[in-house]
Coordinates of C-alpha atoms in Angstrom, one line a residue:
Chain A
X266 CA 0.0 0.0 0.0
X267 CA 1.3 3.4 -0.9
X268 CA 1.2 5.5 2.3
X269 CA 4.3 7.6 1.7
X270 CA 7.0 8.7 -0.8
X271 CA 7.0 8.7 -4.5
X272 CA 4.3 6.0 -5.0
X273 CA 1.9 8.1 -2.9
X274 CA 2.8 11.2 -5.0
X275 CA 1.9 9.3 -8.2
X276 CA -1.3 8.1 -6.7
X277 CA -2.3 11.7 -5.7
X278 CA -1.6 12.9 -9.3
X279 CA -3.8 10.1 -10.7
X280 CA -6.6 10.8 -8.1
X281 CA -6.7 14.4 -9.3
X282 CA -7.6 13.3 -12.7
X283 CA -9.5 10.0 -12.3
X284 CA -12.0 8.3 -10.0
X285 CA -10.2 5.7 -7.8
X286 CA -11.1 2.3 -6.5
X287 CA -8.7 0.6 -4.1
X288 CA -7.7 -3.0 -4.6
X289 CA -5.5 -4.7 -2.0
X290 CA -3.7 -8.0 -1.4
X291 CA -2.7 -7.7 2.3
X292 CA -5.9 -7.5 4.3
X293 CA -5.7 -11.2 5.2
X294 CA -9.4 -11.2 6.0
X295 CA -9.4 -15.0 6.6
X296 CA -6.4 -15.3 8.9
X297 CA -6.8 -16.4 12.4
X298 CA -4.2 -13.8 13.5
X299 CA -5.8 -10.7 15.0
X300 CA -6.8 -8.1 12.3
X301 CA -3.9 -5.8 11.6
X302 CA -5.5 -2.6 12.9
X303 CA -2.8 -0.3 11.8
X304 CA -3.1 -1.7 8.2
X305 CA -6.9 -1.1 8.3
X306 CA -6.3 2.4 9.6
X307 CA -3.9 3.1 6.8
X308 CA -6.5 1.8 4.3
X309 CA -9.1 4.2 5.8
X310 CA -6.6 7.1 5.6
X311 CA -5.8 6.3 2.0
X312 CA -9.5 5.8 1.2
X313 CA -10.2 9.3 2.6
X314 CA -7.3 10.7 0.7
X315 CA -8.3 9.3 -2.7
X316 CA -12.0 9.3 -2.3
X317 CA -12.1 5.7 -3.4
X318 CA -15.6 4.5 -4.2
X319 CA -14.9 1.1 -2.6
X320 CA -12.1 -0.9 -1.1
X321 CA -11.5 -4.5 -2.3
X322 CA -9.3 -7.4 -1.3
X323 CA -9.5 -11.1 -1.6
X324 CA -11.3 -14.0 0.1
X325 CA -8.1 -15.5 1.4
X326 CA -5.5 -15.3 4.1
X327 CA -1.9 -14.2 3.6
X328 CA -0.2 -15.5 6.7
X329 CA -0.4 -16.6 10.3
X330 CA 1.6 -16.5 13.5
X331 CA 2.9 -13.0 12.6
X332 CA 4.4 -14.1 9.3
X333 CA 3.2 -13.0 5.9
X334 CA 3.6 -15.1 2.8
X335 CA 2.4 -12.3 0.5
X336 CA 0.3 -14.8 -1.3
X337 CA -3.5 -15.2 -1.5
X338 CA -3.9 -18.5 0.3
X339 CA -7.0 -20.7 0.1
X340 CA -9.6 -20.9 2.9
X341 CA -11.2 -24.1 4.1
X342 CA -14.8 -23.6 3.2
X343 CA -16.3 -24.5 6.6
X344 CA -18.9 -23.1 8.9
X345 CA -16.2 -22.1 11.3
X346 CA -14.3 -20.2 8.6
X347 CA -17.5 -18.5 7.4
X348 CA -18.4 -17.2 10.8
X349 CA -14.8 -16.0 11.4
X350 CA -14.5 -14.2 8.1
X351 CA -18.0 -12.6 8.4
X352 CA -17.1 -11.1 11.8
X353 CA -13.9 -9.7 10.4
X354 CA -15.6 -8.2 7.3
X355 CA -18.1 -6.4 9.5
X356 CA -15.3 -5.1 11.7
X357 CA -13.3 -3.8 8.7
X358 CA -16.3 -2.2 7.0
X359 CA -17.1 -0.3 10.2
X360 CA -13.6 1.2 10.3
X361 CA -13.4 1.9 6.6
X362 CA -16.7 3.7 6.3
X363 CA -16.8 2.4 2.8
X364 CA -18.0 -0.8 1.2
X365 CA -15.6 -3.7 1.2
X366 CA -15.6 -5.9 -1.8
X367 CA -14.1 -9.4 -1.6
X368 CA -12.7 -11.1 -4.7
X369 CA -12.6 -14.8 -5.4
X370 CA -9.0 -15.8 -5.6
X371 CA -7.3 -18.2 -8.0
X372 CA -6.5 -21.3 -6.0
X373 CA -4.3 -24.2 -6.7
X374 CA -5.4 -26.5 -3.9
X375 CA -8.5 -27.0 -1.7
X376 CA -8.7 -28.1 1.9
X377 CA -10.3 -31.5 2.5
X378 CA -13.3 -32.1 4.6
X379 CA -14.9 -28.8 3.6
X380 CA -18.7 -28.9 3.4
X381 CA -19.0 -26.0 1.1
X382 CA -17.6 -25.1 -2.3
X383 CA -16.1 -21.7 -2.8
X384 CA -19.1 -20.2 -4.6
X385 CA -21.4 -21.2 -1.9
X386 CA -19.1 -19.8 0.8
X387 CA -18.6 -16.5 -1.1
X388 CA -22.3 -16.1 -1.7
X389 CA -23.2 -16.8 1.9
X390 CA -20.4 -14.5 3.2
X391 CA -21.6 -11.6 1.1
X392 CA -25.1 -11.8 2.4
X393 CA -24.2 -12.6 6.1
X394 CA -21.5 -9.9 6.3
X395 CA -23.4 -7.5 4.0
X396 CA -20.3 -6.9 1.8
X397 CA -19.8 -6.5 -1.9
X398 CA -18.2 -9.0 -4.4
X399 CA -15.5 -8.4 -6.9
X400 CA -15.9 -11.3 -9.3
X401 CA -12.7 -12.2 -11.1
X402 CA -13.9 -14.2 -14.1
X403 CA -10.4 -15.4 -14.9
X404 CA -10.0 -16.7 -11.4
X405 CA -13.2 -18.6 -11.8
X406 CA -11.7 -20.2 -14.9
X407 CA -8.4 -20.9 -13.3
X408 CA -9.9 -22.5 -10.2
X409 CA -12.4 -24.5 -12.2
X410 CA -9.5 -25.8 -14.3
X411 CA -7.4 -26.6 -11.3
X412 CA -10.2 -28.3 -9.3
X413 CA -12.3 -29.7 -12.1
X414 CA -15.6 -27.9 -11.5
X415 CA -17.9 -26.2 -13.9
X416 CA -17.4 -22.5 -14.0
X417 CA -21.0 -21.9 -14.8
X418 CA -22.0 -23.6 -11.5
X419 CA -19.9 -20.9 -9.8
X420 CA -21.6 -18.1 -11.7
X421 CA -25.0 -19.5 -11.0
X422 CA -24.5 -19.2 -7.2
X423 CA -23.3 -15.6 -7.2
X424 CA -25.6 -12.9 -5.9
X425 CA -24.9 -10.5 -8.8
X426 CA -26.6 -7.6 -7.1
X427 CA -23.6 -7.4 -4.9
X428 CA -21.0 -7.5 -7.7
X429 CA -19.3 -4.1 -8.0
X430 CA -16.7 -5.0 -10.6
X431 CA -15.4 -7.9 -12.7
X432 CA -11.8 -8.7 -13.5
X433 CA -10.3 -10.5 -16.5
X434 CA -6.7 -11.3 -17.0
X435 CA -4.2 -13.5 -18.9
X436 CA -3.0 -16.6 -17.3
X437 CA -0.3 -19.2 -17.8
X438 CA -1.4 -22.8 -18.6
X439 CA 1.0 -25.5 -17.6
X440 CA -1.2 -28.3 -18.8
X441 CA -1.5 -29.9 -15.4
X442 CA -2.7 -26.7 -13.9
X443 CA -3.1 -23.0 -14.6
X444 CA -1.3 -20.2 -12.9
X445 CA -3.0 -16.8 -12.5
X446 CA 0.1 -14.8 -13.8
X447 CA -1.7 -11.7 -15.1
X448 CA 0.6 -11.9 -18.2
X449 CA -0.5 -11.9 -21.8
X450 CA -3.9 -11.6 -23.6
X451 CA -7.1 -13.0 -22.1
X452 CA -8.1 -16.3 -23.7
X453 CA -11.4 -16.7 -25.5
X454 CA -12.9 -19.0 -22.9
X455 CA -12.4 -16.3 -20.3
X456 CA -14.0 -13.7 -22.6
X457 CA -17.0 -15.9 -23.1
X458 CA -17.2 -16.5 -19.4
X459 CA -17.2 -12.7 -18.9
X460 CA -20.0 -12.4 -21.4
X461 CA -22.1 -15.0 -19.4
X462 CA -21.3 -13.2 -16.1
X463 CA -22.0 -9.8 -17.5
X464 CA -25.5 -11.0 -18.7
X465 CA -26.2 -12.3 -15.2
X466 CA -25.0 -9.0 -13.6
X467 CA -27.1 -6.7 -15.6
X468 CA -24.1 -4.5 -16.0
X469 CA -21.0 -3.6 -14.0
X470 CA -17.5 -2.2 -14.5
X471 CA -14.9 -4.5 -16.0
X472 CA -11.2 -4.3 -15.5
X473 CA -8.3 -6.0 -17.3
X474 CA -5.4 -6.9 -15.1
X475 CA -1.9 -7.1 -16.6
X476 CA 1.0 -7.2 -14.2
X477 CA 4.2 -7.9 -16.1
X478 CA 5.6 -7.7 -19.6
X479 CA 3.0 -5.0 -20.3
X480 CA 3.0 -4.0 -23.9
X481 CA 2.5 -0.5 -25.3
X482 CA -0.4 1.6 -24.1
X483 CA -2.2 1.1 -27.5
X484 CA -1.8 -2.6 -27.4
X485 CA -2.9 -2.9 -23.7
X486 CA -5.9 -0.6 -24.3
X487 CA -6.8 -2.6 -27.4
X488 CA -6.8 -5.7 -25.2
X489 CA -9.1 -4.1 -22.7
X490 CA -11.5 -3.0 -25.5
X491 CA -11.8 -6.6 -26.6
X492 CA -14.3 -6.8 -23.7
X493 CA -16.8 -4.7 -25.6
X494 CA -18.6 -7.5 -27.5
X495 CA -19.0 -9.4 -24.3
X496 CA -20.3 -6.7 -22.1
X497 CA -23.5 -5.9 -24.1
X498 CA -24.1 -2.3 -23.9
X499 CA -22.2 0.0 -26.3
X500 CA -20.4 2.7 -24.5
X501 CA -19.5 0.6 -21.5
X502 CA -15.8 1.1 -21.1
X503 CA -13.3 -1.3 -19.8
X504 CA -10.2 -0.2 -18.0
X505 CA -6.8 -1.7 -17.4
X506 CA -4.9 -2.0 -14.2
X507 CA -2.0 -3.8 -12.7
X508 CA -1.3 -4.9 -9.1
X509 CA 1.4 -6.7 -7.3
X510 CA 1.1 -8.6 -4.1
Chain B
X1451 CA 14.5 -11.5 -12.4
X1452 CA 11.6 -10.8 -14.7
X1453 CA 8.2 -12.2 -14.1
X1454 CA 8.8 -14.3 -17.2
X1455 CA 11.9 -15.7 -15.7
X1456 CA 9.9 -16.6 -12.5
X1457 CA 7.3 -18.3 -14.6
X1458 CA 9.9 -20.2 -16.5
X1459 CA 11.6 -21.3 -13.3
X1460 CA 8.3 -22.4 -12.0
X1461 CA 7.9 -24.6 -15.0
X1462 CA 11.3 -26.1 -14.3
X1463 CA 10.6 -26.6 -10.7
X1464 CA 7.2 -28.1 -11.4
X1465 CA 8.8 -30.8 -13.4
X1466 CA 11.2 -31.3 -10.6
X1467 CA 8.4 -31.5 -8.0
X1468 CA 6.9 -34.4 -9.8
X1469 CA 10.1 -36.2 -9.0
X1470 CA 10.6 -36.8 -5.3
X1471 CA 14.3 -36.1 -5.6
X1472 CA 14.4 -33.8 -2.6
X1473 CA 16.1 -35.8 0.1
X1474 CA 13.8 -37.1 2.7
X1475 CA 10.6 -36.8 0.7
X1476 CA 8.6 -39.9 0.7
X1477 CA 8.0 -41.3 -2.8
X1478 CA 4.4 -41.3 -4.0
X1479 CA 2.9 -44.4 -2.2
X1480 CA 0.1 -45.1 -4.7
X1481 CA 2.1 -44.8 -7.9
X1482 CA 5.8 -45.2 -7.0
X1483 CA 6.4 -42.8 -9.9
X1484 CA 9.8 -42.7 -11.3
X1485 CA 12.0 -39.7 -11.9
X1486 CA 10.7 -39.1 -15.4
X1487 CA 7.1 -39.6 -14.6
X1488 CA 4.6 -36.9 -15.5
X1489 CA 2.2 -35.6 -12.9
X1490 CA -0.1 -38.3 -11.9
X1491 CA -3.9 -38.1 -11.8
X1492 CA -5.3 -39.1 -8.4
X1493 CA -8.6 -38.3 -6.9
X1494 CA -9.0 -37.8 -3.2
X1495 CA -12.5 -38.1 -1.7
X1496 CA -13.9 -34.7 -0.6
X1497 CA -14.7 -36.1 2.8
X1498 CA -11.0 -36.8 3.5
X1499 CA -8.9 -34.4 5.4
X1500 CA -10.5 -34.0 8.8
X1501 CA -8.7 -37.0 10.0
X1502 CA -6.5 -36.4 13.0
X1503 CA -2.9 -36.4 11.7
X1504 CA -0.2 -38.0 13.8
X1505 CA 0.6 -34.7 15.6
X1506 CA 0.4 -32.9 12.2
X1507 CA -2.8 -31.1 13.0
X1508 CA -3.8 -30.9 16.6
X1509 CA -7.4 -30.5 15.5
X1510 CA -9.3 -29.6 12.3
X1511 CA -9.6 -26.0 13.4
X1512 CA -9.0 -23.1 11.0
X1513 CA -6.0 -22.1 13.2
X1514 CA -4.4 -25.5 13.0
X1515 CA -4.9 -25.7 9.3
X1516 CA -3.4 -22.3 8.7
X1517 CA -0.4 -23.0 10.9
X1518 CA 0.2 -26.3 9.1
X1519 CA -0.2 -24.7 5.6
X1520 CA 2.0 -21.7 6.3
X1521 CA 4.8 -23.8 7.8
X1522 CA 4.8 -26.0 4.7
X1523 CA 4.7 -23.1 2.2
X1524 CA 7.4 -21.1 3.9
X1525 CA 9.9 -23.9 4.4
X1526 CA 12.9 -23.6 2.1
X1527 CA 12.6 -25.6 -1.1
X1528 CA 15.8 -27.5 -0.2
X1529 CA 13.9 -28.8 2.8
X1530 CA 11.7 -31.9 2.5
X1531 CA 8.1 -31.3 1.6
X1532 CA 5.5 -33.0 3.8
X1533 CA 4.7 -36.6 2.9
X1534 CA 1.8 -37.3 0.5
X1535 CA 0.0 -39.1 3.3
X1536 CA 0.4 -36.0 5.4
X1537 CA -0.9 -33.6 2.8
X1538 CA -3.7 -36.0 1.9
X1539 CA -5.0 -35.5 5.5
X1540 CA -5.3 -31.8 5.0
X1541 CA -5.7 -31.1 1.3
X1542 CA -7.4 -32.6 -1.7
X1543 CA -5.8 -33.7 -4.9
X1544 CA -7.0 -32.2 -8.2
X1545 CA -7.9 -33.5 -11.6
X1546 CA -4.2 -33.8 -12.6
X1547 CA -2.1 -33.1 -9.5
X1548 CA -1.7 -34.7 -6.1
X1549 CA -2.4 -32.8 -2.9
X1550 CA 1.4 -32.5 -2.5
X1551 CA 2.0 -31.2 -6.0
X1552 CA -0.8 -28.6 -5.4
X1553 CA 0.8 -27.5 -2.1
X1554 CA 4.1 -27.2 -3.8
X1555 CA 2.7 -24.7 -6.3
X1556 CA 2.3 -22.4 -3.3
X1557 CA 5.7 -23.1 -1.8
X1558 CA 7.4 -22.3 -5.2
X1559 CA 5.3 -19.2 -5.6
X1560 CA 6.2 -18.0 -2.1
X1561 CA 9.9 -18.2 -2.6
X1562 CA 9.7 -17.0 -6.2
X1563 CA 7.8 -13.9 -5.3
X1564 CA 10.2 -12.9 -2.5
X1565 CA 13.2 -13.6 -4.7
X1566 CA 11.6 -11.4 -7.3
X1567 CA 11.0 -8.7 -4.7
X1568 CA 14.7 -8.7 -3.7
X1569 CA 15.8 -8.7 -7.3
X1570 CA 13.7 -5.6 -7.9
X1571 CA 15.4 -3.9 -5.0
X1572 CA 18.9 -5.1 -5.8
X1573 CA 19.4 -5.2 -9.6
X1574 CA 23.1 -4.3 -9.5
X1575 CA 23.8 -6.8 -6.8
X1576 CA 22.1 -9.4 -8.9
X1577 CA 24.0 -8.4 -12.0
X1578 CA 27.3 -8.5 -10.1
X1579 CA 26.7 -11.9 -8.6
X1580 CA 25.0 -13.5 -11.6
X1581 CA 21.5 -14.9 -11.3
X1582 CA 22.3 -18.3 -9.7
X1583 CA 24.5 -16.8 -6.9
X1584 CA 22.0 -14.0 -6.3
X1585 CA 19.1 -16.5 -6.1
X1586 CA 21.1 -18.6 -3.6
X1587 CA 21.7 -15.6 -1.4
X1588 CA 18.1 -14.4 -1.8
X1589 CA 16.8 -17.8 -0.7
X1590 CA 19.0 -17.8 2.3
X1591 CA 17.8 -14.3 3.2
X1592 CA 14.2 -15.5 2.9
X1593 CA 14.8 -18.4 5.2
X1594 CA 16.5 -16.1 7.7
X1595 CA 14.1 -13.2 7.5
X1596 CA 10.5 -14.2 6.9
X1597 CA 8.2 -11.2 6.2
X1598 CA 6.3 -9.9 9.1
X1599 CA 4.7 -6.9 7.4
X1600 CA 1.7 -6.6 5.1
X1601 CA 3.9 -4.4 2.9
X1602 CA 6.9 -5.6 0.9
X1603 CA 8.4 -2.2 0.5
X1604 CA 10.8 -2.7 3.4
X1605 CA 11.3 -6.4 3.1
X1606 CA 14.8 -6.2 1.7
X1607 CA 16.1 -3.7 4.3
X1608 CA 18.5 -6.2 5.9
X1609 CA 20.4 -7.2 2.8
X1610 CA 23.5 -5.2 3.4
X1611 CA 23.9 -6.6 6.9
X1612 CA 23.1 -10.1 5.5
X1613 CA 25.9 -9.7 2.9
X1614 CA 28.3 -8.5 5.5
X1615 CA 27.7 -11.3 8.0
X1616 CA 25.8 -14.3 6.7
X1617 CA 25.2 -14.5 3.0
X1618 CA 26.4 -17.8 1.5
X1619 CA 29.1 -16.7 -0.9
X1620 CA 31.1 -18.8 -3.4
X1621 CA 33.9 -18.1 -5.7
X1622 CA 35.4 -14.7 -6.1
X1623 CA 32.6 -12.8 -4.5
X1624 CA 34.0 -9.9 -2.3
X1625 CA 31.9 -9.6 0.8
X1626 CA 32.7 -5.9 1.6
X1627 CA 32.0 -4.9 -2.0
X1628 CA 28.6 -6.7 -2.0
X1629 CA 27.8 -5.1 1.4
X1630 CA 28.6 -1.6 0.0
X1631 CA 26.6 -2.2 -3.2
X1632 CA 23.6 -3.5 -1.2
X1633 CA 23.8 -0.4 1.1
X1634 CA 23.7 1.9 -1.9
X1635 CA 20.8 0.1 -3.5
X1636 CA 18.8 0.1 -0.3
X1637 CA 19.4 3.8 0.1
X1638 CA 17.7 4.3 -3.3
X1639 CA 14.7 2.2 -2.2
X1640 CA 14.4 4.2 1.1
X1641 CA 14.6 7.5 -0.8
X1642 CA 11.8 6.3 -3.1
X1643 CA 9.5 5.7 -0.2
X1644 CA 10.5 8.7 1.9
X1645 CA 8.4 11.9 1.6
X1646 CA 9.4 14.4 -1.0
X1647 CA 9.7 18.1 -0.2
X1648 CA 9.9 21.5 -2.0
X1649 CA 13.6 22.3 -2.3
X1650 CA 15.1 25.4 -0.9
X1651 CA 16.4 27.7 -3.7
X1652 CA 19.2 30.2 -3.9
X1653 CA 16.6 32.8 -4.6
X1654 CA 14.9 31.8 -1.4
X1655 CA 18.2 32.2 0.5
X1656 CA 19.0 35.6 -0.9
X1657 CA 16.7 37.3 1.6
X1658 CA 18.8 36.0 4.5
X1659 CA 20.9 38.9 6.0
X1660 CA 24.6 38.1 5.8
X1661 CA 25.1 38.4 9.6
X1662 CA 22.6 35.6 10.2
X1663 CA 24.4 33.0 8.1
X1664 CA 26.6 31.7 10.8
X1665 CA 23.5 30.8 12.8
X1666 CA 21.6 29.2 10.0
X1667 CA 20.6 25.5 10.3
X1668 CA 19.7 23.8 7.0
X1669 CA 17.3 20.9 6.8
X1670 CA 18.2 18.3 4.3
X1671 CA 15.3 17.1 2.2
X1672 CA 13.5 14.2 4.0
X1673 CA 14.4 11.8 1.3
X1674 CA 18.1 12.0 1.8
X1675 CA 20.8 9.4 2.8
X1676 CA 24.6 9.7 3.1
X1677 CA 26.8 6.7 3.0
X1678 CA 30.5 5.8 3.2
X1679 CA 31.9 2.9 1.4
X1680 CA 35.1 0.8 1.2
X1681 CA 34.5 0.4 -2.6
X1682 CA 33.6 3.0 -5.3
X1683 CA 30.1 1.5 -5.6
X1684 CA 28.4 4.7 -6.9
X1685 CA 30.7 4.6 -9.9
X1686 CA 30.0 0.9 -10.3
X1687 CA 26.3 1.4 -10.0
X1688 CA 26.4 4.2 -12.6
X1689 CA 28.2 1.9 -15.0
X1690 CA 25.5 -0.8 -14.3
X1691 CA 22.7 1.7 -15.0
X1692 CA 24.4 2.7 -18.3
X1693 CA 24.0 -0.9 -19.4
X1694 CA 27.6 -1.9 -18.9
X1695 CA 28.7 -5.0 -16.9
X1696 CA 31.6 -3.6 -14.9
X1697 CA 34.1 -5.8 -13.1
X1698 CA 34.3 -5.7 -9.3
X1699 CA 36.5 -2.6 -8.6
X1700 CA 39.6 -2.4 -6.5
X1701 CA 38.9 -1.3 -2.9
X1702 CA 39.0 2.5 -2.5
X1703 CA 37.2 4.5 0.1
X1704 CA 34.2 6.5 -1.3
X1705 CA 31.1 8.3 -0.2
X1706 CA 27.8 9.3 -1.8
X1707 CA 24.6 11.1 -1.1
X1708 CA 21.3 9.6 -2.4
X1709 CA 18.2 11.9 -2.4
X1710 CA 15.2 13.1 -4.2
X1711 CA 12.9 16.1 -3.8
X1712 CA 10.7 15.5 -6.9
X1713 CA 10.3 12.2 -8.7
X1714 CA 13.9 11.8 -9.8
X1715 CA 16.4 10.0 -7.5
X1716 CA 19.9 11.5 -7.5
X1717 CA 23.2 10.0 -6.5
X1718 CA 26.1 12.4 -5.8
X1719 CA 29.7 11.4 -5.1
X1720 CA 31.1 13.1 -2.0
X1721 CA 34.8 13.7 -1.2
X1722 CA 35.8 13.3 2.5
X1723 CA 35.6 17.0 3.3
X1724 CA 32.2 17.2 1.5
X1725 CA 31.0 14.3 3.5
X1726 CA 32.1 15.9 6.8
X1727 CA 30.5 19.3 5.9
X1728 CA 27.3 17.8 4.6
X1729 CA 27.1 15.4 7.5
X1730 CA 27.5 18.2 10.0
X1731 CA 24.8 20.2 8.3
X1732 CA 22.5 17.2 8.1
X1733 CA 22.9 16.5 11.8
X1734 CA 21.6 20.0 12.6
X1735 CA 24.8 21.9 13.3
X1736 CA 24.7 25.6 12.3
X1737 CA 26.4 26.6 9.1
X1738 CA 29.1 28.4 11.2
X1739 CA 29.9 25.3 13.2
X1740 CA 29.9 23.1 10.1
X1741 CA 32.3 25.4 8.3
X1742 CA 34.6 25.5 11.2
X1743 CA 34.7 21.7 11.2
X1744 CA 35.3 21.6 7.5
X1745 CA 38.1 24.2 7.7
X1746 CA 40.3 21.5 9.3
X1747 CA 40.3 19.7 6.0
X1748 CA 41.7 22.7 4.3
X1749 CA 44.7 23.3 6.5
X1750 CA 47.0 23.0 3.5
X1751 CA 45.3 25.8 1.5
X1752 CA 44.7 29.4 2.3
X1753 CA 41.5 30.5 4.0
X1754 CA 40.4 32.3 0.8
X1755 CA 40.7 29.2 -1.3
X1756 CA 38.9 27.1 1.4
X1757 CA 36.0 29.5 1.6
X1758 CA 35.6 29.7 -2.1
X1759 CA 35.7 26.0 -2.4
X1760 CA 33.1 25.4 0.3
X1761 CA 30.8 28.1 -1.0
X1762 CA 30.9 26.5 -4.4
X1763 CA 29.9 23.1 -2.9
X1764 CA 27.2 24.8 -0.9
X1765 CA 25.7 26.6 -4.0
X1766 CA 25.8 23.3 -5.9
X1767 CA 24.0 21.5 -3.1
X1768 CA 21.3 24.1 -2.9
X1769 CA 20.9 24.1 -6.6
X1770 CA 20.7 20.3 -6.5
X1771 CA 17.8 20.4 -4.1
X1772 CA 19.6 18.8 -1.2
X1773 CA 18.0 21.2 1.3
X1774 CA 14.3 21.8 2.0
X1775 CA 14.4 24.4 4.8
X1776 CA 16.4 26.8 6.8
X1777 CA 16.0 28.1 10.3
X1778 CA 17.9 30.4 12.6
X1779 CA 19.1 30.4 16.2

């Protein structure tokens, strides 16, 4: 998070010209460590500074016992975990004074003995904690590939009235599994899945993520605009962004 | 290391992970796969995993699962992975990968990400060592210093100390040179993340009455670091930034200031007397006191020469934006 120095100066300059939404990777909403109150306070301060419309992070945990892996680690989708995360979402939303949106992460393994699938957990969490959802359509594809589920079963469970934004991105397919690398163009299957999700949503903003080996602005913008045939209404613009854990 | 290189190294490691070559890892019990085997498809029933492990998981609680998972992910890749029977108690296999293969995706990503973070902060150190030696040192650093912050900006802060004391070096690597180079590169990172400030200008100083100058205290811009080195690492770094691949230089004492007031980071070589004068000013001494201290360095030249020289530095430093404020008394 940019709370000082040159990154913050860049952010200020951008916020002067464009509306901002905040997207984080370090909230660790699912961890069993205590909530990092100073981190949440920094989020609040940055939200006030930028006037961000909402703050988003991921349905995951990033570390435990005081250590941070800086990765988006999978949750066991149990009743215990659901109650735990819902409590923490309510706490964070109270401090932020802004809606918190949680994004479905790309996952590479699942915990055994879990009574729920991710889509059911996310849907119940959004309702029980009264939070928003950031639906990453590429992550649905990646996790579906890695765990062998039907991505449309995922979409069917999502309460789309709570979805504030959708993400698409390139990924890296290793045959045995797919890594959410945010490199390269979006594959056709993910575009089609975006189209399906967009129809269910009735309209929302769409963002292309591209983190490394980013081509020229023209090429990157053209990739973002490839969303247009899949998002129905003409005039709906897609935007491009990059984030690093 | 570029993101592409990370991805490519992941591919390499993934092939390796299908092969239980890491000492101590238990071969796959159900397949006994050989070293050239591809990933093996294996389905684990969804209901499995709550079983009490033999001391592996005290209970099926969220806390216990997270502690187990984090320990496995953060263990160095040279250490044995958990056994397949252990991972099967906690995690599921997927359509094409075992539970252990899937866990290993996270272990590789954890180390790869932090290696990449350190490479971003220390590009000249990496170039000097070469990728394999840098990665070996980075992995030792990661094992020694797990991250405890939600922010990676300060993760690499201990690299100079690590190079000085602990980093596993091989071949002709020169420890004090690497330590100096890491110090310089970390100063650059610190200056990026320190607040900027409007620089003091010569025009802004022209209002100061001449009799007040001796009592003036100058504030260096907040994004400012001064360093002394045993090696000429600023020259080395400059050559690196110009795309050359300089050889490790001979030892020779040097000093530099690293700072920014706007978006550009500046590096400035400092002679010994410059370092003393600027150091004195930066520590809050008045200009009069600082000049007196610096005068000792000019014992061999006349006072007039000394004053002219010091005033020339001072003007240059002001014009370079080293100072952001002045106060009196």
